[in-house]
Amino acid sequence: MDETAELAELYDASYRRLVVQLYAVCGDLADAEDAVQEAFVTAIRKGRGLRGVANPEAWVRTAALNRLRHSWRHSSVVRRYQPRVPGPQAPVEAGPDRVAIVTALAQVERDQREVVVLHYLADLGIAEIAAELGVPEGTVKSRLARARTRLAPLLDEKEDRHA
């Protein structure tokens, strides 16, 4: 199979899953889609594709997360120096459960949100998350524990409203 076909197969198999994971991290569907698409473009530009990479989906996810982090840094600088101009918001179709989860995730720190998404949505283990984020396993465990503590009352509150 040639590189283009391999990347197309990876895209077809993982695009939607990666967008959902990044949407849970950032809370903005357009930003999540952009980050994943740009990560795939980076893979294409890389030349030999992802042949030398042990887990291509993890590589794309890491590239997309890095893109999100870069855009957050850039947007914080822009917000500091440019006045905010209101514009039309694109409607995002999401059920109440998805909205509740994204809303709750938005209330935890970004590093905690990343490990929650990688653990529960990407179904990665502690060691895999540590390797992907480049942090010790103990750091992943503590971030996950703090996130669970913070999310529990937020999600219980949402369930009480819908019951």
Short mmCIF file of C-alpha atoms in Angstrom, two decimals:
data_model
loop_
_atom_site.label_atom_id
_atom_site.label_comp_id
_atom_site.label_asym_id
_atom_site.label_seq_id
_atom_site.Cartn_x
_atom_site.Cartn_y
_atom_site.Cartn_z
CA MET A 1 0.00 0.00 0.00
CA ASP A 2 1.39 3.44 -0.88
CA GLU A 3 1.72 6.34 1.57
CA THR A 4 -1.31 8.21 0.26
CA ALA A 5 -3.54 5.17 0.66
CA GLU A 6 -2.18 4.53 4.17
CA LEU A 7 -2.90 8.11 5.23
CA ALA A 8 -6.36 7.98 3.63
CA GLU A 9 -7.10 4.78 5.54
CA LEU A 10 -5.86 6.32 8.80
CA TYR A 11 -7.97 9.42 8.14
CA ASP A 12 -11.10 7.37 7.45
CA ALA A 13 -10.55 5.21 10.52
CA SER A 14 -9.66 7.90 13.05
CA TYR A 15 -10.80 11.39 11.96
CA ARG A 16 -14.16 11.38 13.72
CA ARG A 17 -12.75 9.82 16.90
CA LEU A 18 -9.91 12.37 17.04
CA VAL A 19 -12.29 15.30 16.48
CA VAL A 20 -14.51 14.09 19.34
CA GLN A 21 -11.48 13.79 21.63
CA LEU A 22 -10.17 17.25 20.77
CA TYR A 23 -13.66 18.76 20.98
CA ALA A 24 -13.81 17.46 24.55
CA VAL A 25 -10.48 19.15 25.26
CA CYS A 26 -11.22 22.56 23.72
CA GLY A 27 -15.03 22.79 23.66
CA ASP A 28 -15.09 24.21 20.13
CA LEU A 29 -16.01 21.90 17.27
CA ALA A 30 -14.48 24.09 14.56
CA ASP A 31 -11.17 24.35 16.45
CA ALA A 32 -11.12 20.59 17.01
CA GLU A 33 -11.78 19.88 13.32
CA ASP A 34 -9.14 22.41 12.25
CA ALA A 35 -6.52 20.96 14.58
CA VAL A 36 -7.11 17.39 13.39
CA GLN A 37 -7.10 18.43 9.73
CA GLU A 38 -3.89 20.40 10.18
CA ALA A 39 -2.29 17.42 11.91
CA PHE A 40 -3.11 15.26 8.87
CA VAL A 41 -1.71 17.95 6.56
CA THR A 42 1.48 17.90 8.63
CA ALA A 43 1.62 14.11 8.23
CA ILE A 44 1.27 14.48 4.45
CA ARG A 45 3.97 17.15 4.32
CA LYS A 46 6.24 14.96 6.41
CA GLY A 47 7.09 13.16 3.20
CA ARG A 48 7.31 9.50 4.02
CA GLY A 49 4.03 9.71 5.85
CA LEU A 50 3.95 7.96 9.18
CA ARG A 51 5.74 4.75 8.24
CA GLY A 52 8.36 5.05 10.98
CA VAL A 53 5.80 5.88 13.67
CA ALA A 54 4.73 3.06 16.01
CA ASN A 55 1.20 4.44 16.55
CA PRO A 56 0.13 6.79 13.73
CA GLU A 57 -3.17 7.75 15.37
CA ALA A 58 -1.34 8.78 18.56
CA TRP A 59 1.09 10.82 16.44
CA VAL A 60 -1.80 12.65 14.74
CA ARG A 61 -3.55 13.20 18.10
CA THR A 62 -0.35 14.65 19.61
CA ALA A 63 0.17 16.90 16.58
CA ALA A 64 -3.45 18.08 16.84
CA LEU A 65 -3.13 18.76 20.59
CA ASN A 66 0.06 20.71 19.94
CA ARG A 67 -1.79 22.73 17.29
CA LEU A 68 -4.55 23.52 19.80
CA ARG A 69 -2.00 24.59 22.40
CA HIS A 70 -0.31 26.82 19.83
CA SER A 71 -3.63 28.43 18.89
CA TRP A 72 -4.46 29.00 22.58
CA ARG A 73 -1.15 30.78 23.11
CA HIS A 74 -1.69 32.83 19.96
CA SER A 75 -5.27 33.74 20.83
CA SER A 76 -4.32 34.86 24.34
CA VAL A 77 -1.84 37.31 22.81
CA VAL A 78 -4.39 38.50 20.25
CA ARG A 79 -7.07 38.98 22.94
CA ARG A 80 -4.66 41.12 24.90
CA TYR A 81 -4.04 43.53 22.03
CA GLN A 82 -7.15 43.37 19.86
CA PRO A 83 -10.67 44.34 20.91
CA ARG A 84 -13.27 41.60 20.67
CA VAL A 85 -15.74 41.99 17.82
CA PRO A 86 -18.92 39.95 18.16
CA GLY A 87 -19.72 37.72 15.23
CA PRO A 88 -22.21 35.06 14.31
CA GLN A 89 -21.82 31.77 16.11
CA ALA A 90 -22.17 28.58 14.12
CA PRO A 91 -24.72 26.31 15.77
CA VAL A 92 -23.34 23.04 17.06
CA GLU A 93 -25.79 20.20 17.17
CA ALA A 94 -25.20 18.29 20.36
CA GLY A 95 -27.41 16.39 22.74
CA PRO A 96 -27.81 17.43 26.38
CA ASP A 97 -25.35 14.79 27.61
CA ARG A 98 -22.61 15.96 25.26
CA VAL A 99 -23.24 19.59 26.19
CA ALA A 100 -23.11 18.71 29.90
CA ILE A 101 -19.81 16.86 29.52
CA VAL A 102 -18.17 19.59 27.43
CA THR A 103 -19.45 22.26 29.84
CA ALA A 104 -18.09 20.34 32.83
CA LEU A 105 -14.75 19.70 31.10
CA ALA A 106 -14.42 23.41 30.38
CA GLN A 107 -14.38 24.03 34.13
CA VAL A 108 -11.28 21.95 34.82
CA GLU A 109 -7.73 23.00 34.04
CA ARG A 110 -6.48 22.25 30.54
CA ASP A 111 -3.82 19.74 31.63
CA GLN A 112 -6.44 17.83 33.62
CA ARG A 113 -8.92 18.02 30.73
CA GLU A 114 -6.33 16.52 28.37
CA VAL A 115 -5.73 13.46 30.56
CA VAL A 116 -9.47 12.92 31.07
CA VAL A 117 -10.06 12.99 27.32
CA LEU A 118 -7.12 10.70 26.57
CA HIS A 119 -8.15 8.26 29.30
CA TYR A 120 -11.91 8.12 28.80
CA LEU A 121 -12.44 9.09 25.16
CA ALA A 122 -9.21 7.84 23.58
CA ASP A 123 -9.19 4.83 25.94
CA LEU A 124 -5.48 5.17 26.70
CA GLY A 125 -3.80 3.78 29.80
CA ILE A 126 -1.73 5.82 32.25
CA ALA A 127 1.60 4.82 30.65
CA GLU A 128 0.34 5.65 27.15
CA ILE A 129 -0.94 9.07 28.26
CA ALA A 130 2.36 9.80 30.00
CA ALA A 131 4.28 8.91 26.85
CA GLU A 132 1.99 10.94 24.61
CA LEU A 133 2.13 14.04 26.80
CA GLY A 134 5.78 13.63 27.78
CA VAL A 135 5.13 13.67 31.53
CA PRO A 136 5.73 11.12 34.33
CA GLU A 137 3.02 8.55 35.08
CA GLY A 138 2.56 10.02 38.56
CA THR A 139 1.71 13.37 37.00
CA VAL A 140 -0.94 11.73 34.82
CA LYS A 141 -2.42 9.95 37.86
CA SER A 142 -2.57 13.13 39.94
CA ARG A 143 -4.10 15.16 37.09
CA LEU A 144 -6.69 12.45 36.53
CA ALA A 145 -7.52 12.29 40.25
CA ARG A 146 -7.89 16.09 40.51
CA ALA A 147 -10.05 16.15 37.39
CA ARG A 148 -12.32 13.38 38.72
CA THR A 149 -12.71 15.25 42.00
CA ARG A 150 -13.64 18.44 40.16
CA LEU A 151 -15.91 16.77 37.58
CA ALA A 152 -17.92 14.54 39.95
CA PRO A 153 -20.11 17.28 41.46
CA LEU A 154 -20.45 19.06 38.12
CA LEU A 155 -21.72 15.98 36.32
CA ASP A 156 -23.92 14.87 39.25
CA GLU A 157 -25.49 18.34 39.19
CA LYS A 158 -26.24 17.97 35.46
CA GLU A 159 -27.82 14.53 36.03
CA ASP A 160 -30.05 15.93 38.79
CA ARG A 161 -31.38 18.63 36.43
CA HIS A 162 -32.24 16.11 33.69
CA ALA A 163 -33.82 13.53 36.01
#
